[in-house]
Amino acid sequence: MKIAISACFCSCFIFTLAAGLFAEPWKIDINANVATTLNSYSDNWTGGEAGSFTWGSQFLGVAERQLNPKFNTKTTLKMQFGQTATQDNTSKAWSVPKKSTDLIDGEELLRYTLDAWVDPFASVRAISEFVDESDSMLTRYGNPLELTEAIGVSRTLKKSETAYWSTRVGGAARQLIDRHRLDTATGVRKTRVINDGGVEFDMDLKLENKRKWTTFLSSLRLYEALISSEANAEKGTSAENDWRYPHMKWENTLTLTYAKYIMLNVSAYAYFDKDIKSDIRLKETFSVGLTYSYSKK
């Protein structure tokens, strides 16, 4: 076993070294923004008005490199975090800021570029949160964690200076990890791991004008589990077939940039996961704030 592991690491090292000798320069795109909203009232208002303060931040980074004529690597990291505090309409006291947005989403994608109708790919994706406050008795960081490994075929439908549209479909294995989860029956905390496997479809779309002041991003992810470690555990309950329903994440963002550093952002999200909620969850955000962009082609 040790010999096999050593051989695997040596092969990866040799491949990385060889790829670096013939690799093209990195293509990097970074966009970061922060937005705040504050409204406050004096004590002599009589209509029951209450103030609120909201702030949110987002980071989106993409690093892509053609390692050699046949291999392309693309790393994507998306992070979001925001909080909201409200004022009591009677005492005028401010509440403790509560989380309104929280996301860590990173993916490593390796494509075998054949210049054919489709290209084979392999990917690893991790999704988590900075702060998990779902348990009132324990605050957990970097929890829960969703890991997805996928392999299949991809196709770039459109690639130009102002548009990029790609799709992927393939088989996937997923692990859902919930650390220090409280078992209400025994009162003991333990890590819960759910394993499943199925089919995944991904679509990414990016549109922008030539002057780069208007950008539209759309991402659609569909996952259908075919097998699950929870299949037997939930048998005979009302949630027996919940794991069989497809999971959907559809995210859309329109960003308008003015004077390079001022942005207007409109986002709409639609999520469906029968394990969490039986209907589609929707979220819309509208924000104005400061933005910073960096691009290296």
mmCIF file of C-alpha atoms in Angstrom:
data_model
loop_
_atom_site.group_PDB
_atom_site.id
_atom_site.type_symbol
_atom_site.label_atom_id
_atom_site.label_comp_id
_atom_site.label_asym_id
_atom_site.label_seq_id
_atom_site.Cartn_x
_atom_site.Cartn_y
_atom_site.Cartn_z
ATOM 1 C CA MET A 1 0.000 0.000 0.000
ATOM 2 C CA LYS A 2 2.807 2.444 0.923
ATOM 3 C CA ILE A 3 4.547 1.699 -2.383
ATOM 4 C CA ALA A 4 1.332 2.384 -4.296
ATOM 5 C CA ILE A 5 0.762 5.670 -2.457
ATOM 6 C CA SER A 6 4.362 6.749 -3.039
ATOM 7 C CA ALA A 7 4.095 5.898 -6.726
ATOM 8 C CA CYS A 8 0.881 7.923 -6.973
ATOM 9 C CA PHE A 9 2.469 10.986 -5.375
ATOM 10 C CA CYS A 10 5.563 10.654 -7.580
ATOM 11 C CA SER A 11 3.391 10.446 -10.692
ATOM 12 C CA CYS A 12 1.465 13.570 -9.662
ATOM 13 C CA PHE A 13 4.714 15.424 -8.967
ATOM 14 C CA ILE A 14 6.223 14.444 -12.330
ATOM 15 C CA PHE A 15 3.003 15.401 -14.156
ATOM 16 C CA THR A 16 2.861 18.785 -12.379
ATOM 17 C CA LEU A 17 6.539 19.480 -13.117
ATOM 18 C CA ALA A 18 6.170 18.515 -16.771
ATOM 19 C CA ALA A 19 2.991 20.531 -17.129
ATOM 20 C CA GLY A 20 4.660 23.591 -15.628
ATOM 21 C CA LEU A 21 7.443 23.490 -18.214
ATOM 22 C CA PHE A 22 4.992 23.795 -21.116
ATOM 23 C CA ALA A 23 2.153 25.674 -19.429
ATOM 24 C CA GLU A 24 0.732 28.921 -20.718
ATOM 25 C CA PRO A 25 0.451 31.951 -18.376
ATOM 26 C CA TRP A 26 -2.386 32.066 -15.858
ATOM 27 C CA LYS A 27 -5.647 33.792 -16.805
ATOM 28 C CA ILE A 28 -7.027 35.441 -13.688
ATOM 29 C CA ASP A 29 -10.323 37.199 -13.008
ATOM 30 C CA ILE A 30 -11.102 38.661 -9.577
ATOM 31 C CA ASN A 31 -14.136 40.613 -8.473
ATOM 32 C CA ALA A 32 -14.767 41.738 -4.906
ATOM 33 C CA ASN A 33 -17.455 44.046 -3.585
ATOM 34 C CA VAL A 34 -18.992 45.266 -0.339
ATOM 35 C CA ALA A 35 -22.335 47.004 0.198
ATOM 36 C CA THR A 36 -24.031 48.508 3.257
ATOM 37 C CA THR A 37 -27.460 49.914 4.078
ATOM 38 C CA LEU A 38 -28.345 51.915 7.212
ATOM 39 C CA ASN A 39 -31.538 53.643 8.287
ATOM 40 C CA SER A 40 -32.083 55.094 11.743
ATOM 41 C CA TYR A 41 -34.828 57.073 13.545
ATOM 42 C CA SER A 42 -34.721 59.436 16.477
ATOM 43 C CA ASP A 43 -36.558 58.623 19.716
ATOM 44 C CA ASN A 44 -39.434 61.031 19.043
ATOM 45 C CA TRP A 45 -40.899 59.079 16.114
ATOM 46 C CA THR A 46 -44.380 57.823 17.009
ATOM 47 C CA GLY A 47 -45.243 55.506 14.147
ATOM 48 C CA GLY A 48 -43.351 52.480 15.466
ATOM 49 C CA GLU A 49 -40.491 52.923 13.001
ATOM 50 C CA ALA A 50 -37.346 50.879 13.598
ATOM 51 C CA GLY A 51 -33.915 51.192 12.084
ATOM 52 C CA SER A 52 -31.855 48.499 10.401
ATOM 53 C CA PHE A 53 -28.283 47.988 9.297
ATOM 54 C CA THR A 54 -27.220 45.511 6.647
ATOM 55 C CA TRP A 55 -23.856 44.787 5.139
ATOM 56 C CA GLY A 56 -22.739 42.160 2.646
ATOM 57 C CA SER A 57 -19.553 41.223 0.851
ATOM 58 C CA GLN A 58 -18.701 38.960 -2.053
ATOM 59 C CA PHE A 59 -15.537 37.608 -3.620
ATOM 60 C CA LEU A 60 -15.369 35.761 -6.930
ATOM 61 C CA GLY A 61 -12.024 34.560 -8.238
ATOM 62 C CA VAL A 62 -11.238 32.437 -11.293
ATOM 63 C CA ALA A 63 -7.765 31.194 -12.224
ATOM 64 C CA GLU A 64 -7.372 29.228 -15.476
ATOM 65 C CA ARG A 65 -4.296 27.795 -17.162
ATOM 66 C CA GLN A 66 -3.554 25.628 -20.172
ATOM 67 C CA LEU A 67 -1.011 23.222 -18.694
ATOM 68 C CA ASN A 68 -0.162 21.771 -22.092
ATOM 69 C CA PRO A 69 -2.006 21.367 -25.419
ATOM 70 C CA LYS A 70 -4.196 18.636 -23.902
ATOM 71 C CA PHE A 71 -4.817 19.645 -20.275
ATOM 72 C CA ASN A 72 -6.590 22.711 -18.922
ATOM 73 C CA THR A 73 -7.065 23.547 -15.236
ATOM 74 C CA LYS A 74 -9.574 26.017 -13.826
ATOM 75 C CA THR A 75 -9.962 26.975 -10.170
ATOM 76 C CA THR A 76 -13.031 28.909 -9.013
ATOM 77 C CA LEU A 77 -13.587 30.360 -5.542
ATOM 78 C CA LYS A 78 -16.778 32.142 -4.508
ATOM 79 C CA MET A 79 -17.277 33.561 -1.025
ATOM 80 C CA GLN A 80 -20.168 35.573 0.413
ATOM 81 C CA PHE A 81 -20.877 36.866 3.895
ATOM 82 C CA GLY A 82 -23.264 39.460 5.303
ATOM 83 C CA GLN A 83 -25.122 40.425 8.470
ATOM 84 C CA THR A 84 -28.241 42.351 9.449
ATOM 85 C CA ALA A 85 -29.000 44.190 12.699
ATOM 86 C CA THR A 86 -32.423 45.584 13.549
ATOM 87 C CA GLN A 87 -33.623 48.180 16.045
ATOM 88 C CA ASP A 88 -36.444 47.543 18.488
ATOM 89 C CA ASN A 89 -39.314 49.892 17.645
ATOM 90 C CA THR A 90 -40.065 50.530 21.334
ATOM 91 C CA SER A 91 -36.771 50.596 23.223
ATOM 92 C CA LYS A 92 -34.722 51.617 20.150
ATOM 93 C CA ALA A 93 -32.052 49.121 21.238
ATOM 94 C CA TRP A 94 -30.119 47.386 18.462
ATOM 95 C CA SER A 95 -30.076 43.619 18.138
ATOM 96 C CA VAL A 96 -26.979 41.501 17.773
ATOM 97 C CA PRO A 97 -26.055 41.270 14.052
ATOM 98 C CA LYS A 98 -27.467 38.103 12.505
ATOM 99 C CA LYS A 99 -26.130 36.315 9.480
ATOM 100 C CA SER A 100 -27.981 37.072 6.257
ATOM 101 C CA THR A 101 -25.564 35.622 3.684
ATOM 102 C CA ASP A 102 -22.933 32.920 4.121
ATOM 103 C CA LEU A 103 -21.216 30.855 1.444
ATOM 104 C CA ILE A 104 -17.872 29.226 0.656
ATOM 105 C CA ASP A 105 -17.838 27.533 -2.746
ATOM 106 C CA GLY A 106 -14.618 26.276 -4.315
ATOM 107 C CA GLU A 107 -14.072 24.046 -7.340
ATOM 108 C CA GLU A 108 -11.111 22.569 -9.176
ATOM 109 C CA LEU A 109 -11.835 21.546 -12.778
ATOM 110 C CA LEU A 110 -9.441 19.602 -15.010
ATOM 111 C CA ARG A 111 -10.361 19.226 -18.705
ATOM 112 C CA TYR A 112 -8.759 17.070 -21.358
ATOM 113 C CA THR A 113 -8.982 19.426 -24.345
ATOM 114 C CA LEU A 114 -9.453 17.420 -27.519
ATOM 115 C CA ASP A 115 -10.861 20.250 -29.667
ATOM 116 C CA ALA A 116 -13.711 17.846 -30.352
ATOM 117 C CA TRP A 117 -17.472 18.165 -29.833
ATOM 118 C CA VAL A 118 -17.018 17.387 -26.127
ATOM 119 C CA ASP A 119 -14.054 17.306 -23.747
ATOM 120 C CA PRO A 120 -13.659 14.828 -20.875
ATOM 121 C CA PHE A 121 -13.390 16.423 -17.415
ATOM 122 C CA ALA A 122 -12.830 15.633 -13.761
ATOM 123 C CA SER A 123 -13.755 18.008 -10.946
ATOM 124 C CA VAL A 124 -13.791 18.367 -7.169
ATOM 125 C CA ARG A 125 -16.099 20.856 -5.456
ATOM 126 C CA ALA A 126 -16.464 21.890 -1.806
ATOM 127 C CA ILE A 127 -19.361 23.970 -0.444
ATOM 128 C CA SER A 128 -19.604 25.176 3.144
ATOM 129 C CA GLU A 129 -20.384 28.144 5.410
ATOM 130 C CA PHE A 130 -18.158 30.396 7.502
ATOM 131 C CA VAL A 131 -20.426 30.152 10.550
ATOM 132 C CA ASP A 132 -23.082 27.496 11.167
ATOM 133 C CA GLU A 133 -25.671 28.831 13.632
ATOM 134 C CA SER A 134 -28.345 26.194 13.015
ATOM 135 C CA ASP A 135 -27.655 24.743 16.493
ATOM 136 C CA SER A 136 -28.492 27.288 19.209
ATOM 137 C CA MET A 137 -26.262 25.460 21.690
ATOM 138 C CA LEU A 138 -23.085 25.341 19.594
ATOM 139 C CA THR A 139 -21.592 27.605 16.939
ATOM 140 C CA ARG A 140 -19.664 25.608 14.340
ATOM 141 C CA TYR A 141 -17.245 27.048 11.789
ATOM 142 C CA GLY A 142 -16.760 25.651 8.295
ATOM 143 C CA ASN A 143 -19.852 23.509 8.672
ATOM 144 C CA PRO A 144 -21.714 21.764 7.083
ATOM 145 C CA LEU A 145 -19.433 20.603 4.293
ATOM 146 C CA GLU A 146 -20.574 19.241 0.927
ATOM 147 C CA LEU A 147 -17.946 17.519 -1.217
ATOM 148 C CA THR A 148 -18.653 16.457 -4.803
ATOM 149 C CA GLU A 149 -16.340 14.555 -7.138
ATOM 150 C CA ALA A 150 -17.492 14.331 -10.747
ATOM 151 C CA ILE A 151 -16.247 12.897 -14.017
ATOM 152 C CA GLY A 152 -17.869 13.204 -17.432
ATOM 153 C CA VAL A 153 -17.888 15.351 -20.548
ATOM 154 C CA SER A 154 -18.043 19.119 -21.041
ATOM 155 C CA ARG A 155 -18.811 21.383 -23.955
ATOM 156 C CA THR A 156 -18.100 25.071 -24.485
ATOM 157 C CA LEU A 157 -21.109 26.403 -26.379
ATOM 158 C CA LYS A 158 -19.850 29.975 -26.724
ATOM 159 C CA LYS A 159 -16.502 31.627 -26.036
ATOM 160 C CA SER A 160 -15.743 35.193 -27.105
ATOM 161 C CA GLU A 161 -14.617 38.509 -25.671
ATOM 162 C CA THR A 162 -18.086 39.234 -24.301
ATOM 163 C CA ALA A 163 -19.644 35.807 -23.748
ATOM 164 C CA TYR A 164 -18.754 32.474 -22.179
ATOM 165 C CA TRP A 165 -21.249 29.600 -22.034
ATOM 166 C CA SER A 166 -20.319 26.072 -21.004
ATOM 167 C CA THR A 167 -22.099 22.898 -19.887
ATOM 168 C CA ARG A 168 -21.049 19.697 -18.161
ATOM 169 C CA VAL A 169 -22.726 16.363 -17.484
ATOM 170 C CA GLY A 170 -21.390 13.259 -15.802
ATOM 171 C CA GLY A 171 -21.436 10.875 -12.888
ATOM 172 C CA ALA A 172 -20.822 12.261 -9.415
ATOM 173 C CA ALA A 173 -20.179 11.074 -5.867
ATOM 174 C CA ARG A 174 -21.146 13.319 -2.970
ATOM 175 C CA GLN A 175 -20.413 13.447 0.750
ATOM 176 C CA LEU A 176 -22.457 15.572 3.175
ATOM 177 C CA ILE A 177 -20.548 16.126 6.415
ATOM 178 C CA ASP A 178 -22.209 17.648 9.483
ATOM 179 C CA ARG A 179 -19.733 17.944 12.379
ATOM 180 C CA HIS A 180 -20.713 17.793 16.060
ATOM 181 C CA ARG A 181 -24.353 17.157 15.230
ATOM 182 C CA LEU A 182 -26.544 16.709 18.308
ATOM 183 C CA ASP A 183 -28.425 13.422 18.590
ATOM 184 C CA THR A 184 -31.597 14.467 20.426
ATOM 185 C CA ALA A 185 -32.302 10.886 21.487
ATOM 186 C CA THR A 186 -28.971 10.293 23.256
ATOM 187 C CA GLY A 187 -27.731 13.858 23.823
ATOM 188 C CA VAL A 188 -24.400 12.901 22.227
ATOM 189 C CA ARG A 189 -22.707 14.955 19.520
ATOM 190 C CA LYS A 190 -21.097 13.159 16.621
ATOM 191 C CA THR A 191 -20.177 13.732 13.003
ATOM 192 C CA ARG A 192 -22.849 12.680 10.527
ATOM 193 C CA VAL A 193 -21.719 11.676 7.035
ATOM 194 C CA ILE A 194 -24.129 10.952 4.174
ATOM 195 C CA ASN A 195 -22.748 9.380 1.006
ATOM 196 C CA ASP A 196 -24.616 9.260 -2.280
ATOM 197 C CA GLY A 197 -23.916 8.961 -5.975
ATOM 198 C CA GLY A 198 -25.731 9.963 -9.110
ATOM 199 C CA VAL A 199 -25.754 12.225 -12.167
ATOM 200 C CA GLU A 200 -24.850 15.913 -12.239
ATOM 201 C CA PHE A 201 -25.458 18.677 -14.789
ATOM 202 C CA ASP A 202 -23.743 22.090 -14.640
ATOM 203 C CA MET A 203 -24.242 25.178 -16.773
ATOM 204 C CA ASP A 204 -22.242 28.424 -16.492
ATOM 205 C CA LEU A 205 -22.986 31.605 -18.417
ATOM 206 C CA LYS A 206 -21.138 34.926 -18.378
ATOM 207 C CA LEU A 207 -22.153 37.923 -20.497
ATOM 208 C CA GLU A 208 -20.590 41.387 -20.459
ATOM 209 C CA ASN A 209 -20.378 44.357 -22.759
ATOM 210 C CA LYS A 210 -17.122 45.391 -24.420
ATOM 211 C CA ARG A 211 -16.491 48.200 -21.954
ATOM 212 C CA LYS A 212 -16.897 45.754 -19.028
ATOM 213 C CA TRP A 213 -19.373 47.890 -17.048
ATOM 214 C CA THR A 214 -22.268 45.428 -17.362
ATOM 215 C CA THR A 215 -21.885 41.792 -16.321
ATOM 216 C CA PHE A 216 -24.451 39.020 -16.071
ATOM 217 C CA LEU A 217 -23.599 35.705 -14.416
ATOM 218 C CA SER A 218 -25.825 32.633 -14.366
ATOM 219 C CA SER A 219 -25.068 29.249 -12.851
ATOM 220 C CA LEU A 220 -27.347 26.202 -12.869
ATOM 221 C CA ARG A 221 -26.562 22.954 -11.058
ATOM 222 C CA LEU A 222 -28.792 19.873 -11.111
ATOM 223 C CA TYR A 223 -27.949 16.740 -9.153
ATOM 224 C CA GLU A 224 -29.943 13.496 -9.150
ATOM 225 C CA ALA A 225 -28.931 10.902 -6.571
ATOM 226 C CA LEU A 226 -29.302 7.278 -7.663
ATOM 227 C CA ILE A 227 -27.913 5.631 -4.533
ATOM 228 C CA SER A 228 -27.667 6.895 -0.957
ATOM 229 C CA SER A 229 -26.393 5.665 2.387
ATOM 230 C CA GLU A 230 -29.599 7.066 3.930
ATOM 231 C CA ALA A 231 -31.923 4.929 1.790
ATOM 232 C CA ASN A 232 -32.325 2.232 4.439
ATOM 233 C CA ALA A 233 -32.139 4.593 7.417
ATOM 234 C CA GLU A 234 -35.218 6.516 6.259
ATOM 235 C CA LYS A 235 -37.206 3.486 5.097
ATOM 236 C CA GLY A 236 -40.709 3.413 6.518
ATOM 237 C CA THR A 237 -40.744 7.131 7.358
ATOM 238 C CA SER A 238 -42.356 10.097 5.590
ATOM 239 C CA ALA A 239 -38.880 11.092 4.331
ATOM 240 C CA GLU A 240 -38.212 7.668 2.781
ATOM 241 C CA ASN A 241 -37.959 8.970 -0.795
ATOM 242 C CA ASP A 242 -36.740 12.530 -0.181
ATOM 243 C CA TRP A 243 -33.195 11.690 -1.258
ATOM 244 C CA ARG A 244 -34.473 10.594 -4.689
ATOM 245 C CA TYR A 245 -35.671 14.085 -5.653
ATOM 246 C CA PRO A 246 -33.335 16.151 -7.848
ATOM 247 C CA HIS A 247 -31.388 18.960 -6.192
ATOM 248 C CA MET A 248 -31.301 22.339 -7.945
ATOM 249 C CA LYS A 249 -29.200 25.476 -7.464
ATOM 250 C CA TRP A 250 -29.849 28.344 -9.872
ATOM 251 C CA GLU A 251 -28.011 31.608 -9.246
ATOM 252 C CA ASN A 252 -28.279 34.791 -11.358
ATOM 253 C CA THR A 253 -26.454 38.090 -10.823
ATOM 254 C CA LEU A 254 -26.530 41.334 -12.793
ATOM 255 C CA THR A 255 -23.816 43.881 -11.952
ATOM 256 C CA LEU A 256 -23.569 47.440 -13.248
ATOM 257 C CA THR A 257 -20.301 49.285 -12.571
ATOM 258 C CA TYR A 258 -20.024 53.076 -12.583
ATOM 259 C CA ALA A 259 -16.777 55.086 -12.397
ATOM 260 C CA LYS A 260 -14.866 51.780 -11.988
ATOM 261 C CA TYR A 261 -15.461 51.370 -8.236
ATOM 262 C CA ILE A 262 -19.210 51.925 -7.706
ATOM 263 C CA MET A 263 -21.530 49.035 -8.424
ATOM 264 C CA LEU A 264 -25.225 48.220 -8.556
ATOM 265 C CA ASN A 265 -25.936 44.548 -7.963
ATOM 266 C CA VAL A 266 -29.178 42.611 -8.489
ATOM 267 C CA SER A 267 -29.246 38.897 -7.667
ATOM 268 C CA ALA A 268 -31.902 36.187 -7.787
ATOM 269 C CA TYR A 269 -31.491 32.664 -6.440
ATOM 270 C CA ALA A 270 -33.673 29.554 -6.610
ATOM 271 C CA TYR A 271 -32.897 26.422 -4.584
ATOM 272 C CA PHE A 272 -34.662 23.089 -4.284
ATOM 273 C CA ASP A 273 -33.632 20.339 -1.883
ATOM 274 C CA LYS A 274 -36.395 18.066 -0.618
ATOM 275 C CA ASP A 275 -34.193 17.044 2.326
ATOM 276 C CA ILE A 276 -34.401 20.650 3.584
ATOM 277 C CA LYS A 277 -37.725 21.987 2.268
ATOM 278 C CA SER A 278 -40.486 20.500 0.133
ATOM 279 C CA ASP A 279 -40.861 23.570 -2.075
ATOM 280 C CA ILE A 280 -38.532 25.914 -3.973
ATOM 281 C CA ARG A 281 -36.684 28.484 -1.857
ATOM 282 C CA LEU A 282 -36.233 31.915 -3.444
ATOM 283 C CA LYS A 283 -33.941 34.800 -2.560
ATOM 284 C CA GLU A 284 -33.548 38.236 -4.145
ATOM 285 C CA THR A 285 -30.986 40.886 -3.244
ATOM 286 C CA PHE A 286 -30.543 44.468 -4.398
ATOM 287 C CA SER A 287 -27.419 46.329 -3.305
ATOM 288 C CA VAL A 288 -25.264 49.352 -4.050
ATOM 289 C CA GLY A 289 -21.669 49.537 -2.913
ATOM 290 C CA LEU A 290 -17.997 49.525 -3.790
ATOM 291 C CA THR A 291 -16.371 47.023 -6.116
ATOM 292 C CA TYR A 292 -12.895 46.063 -7.260
ATOM 293 C CA SER A 293 -12.031 44.058 -10.363
ATOM 294 C CA TYR A 294 -8.771 42.614 -11.613
ATOM 295 C CA SER A 295 -8.218 40.736 -14.856
ATOM 296 C CA LYS A 296 -5.112 39.166 -16.326
ATOM 297 C CA LYS A 297 -5.426 37.413 -19.685
#
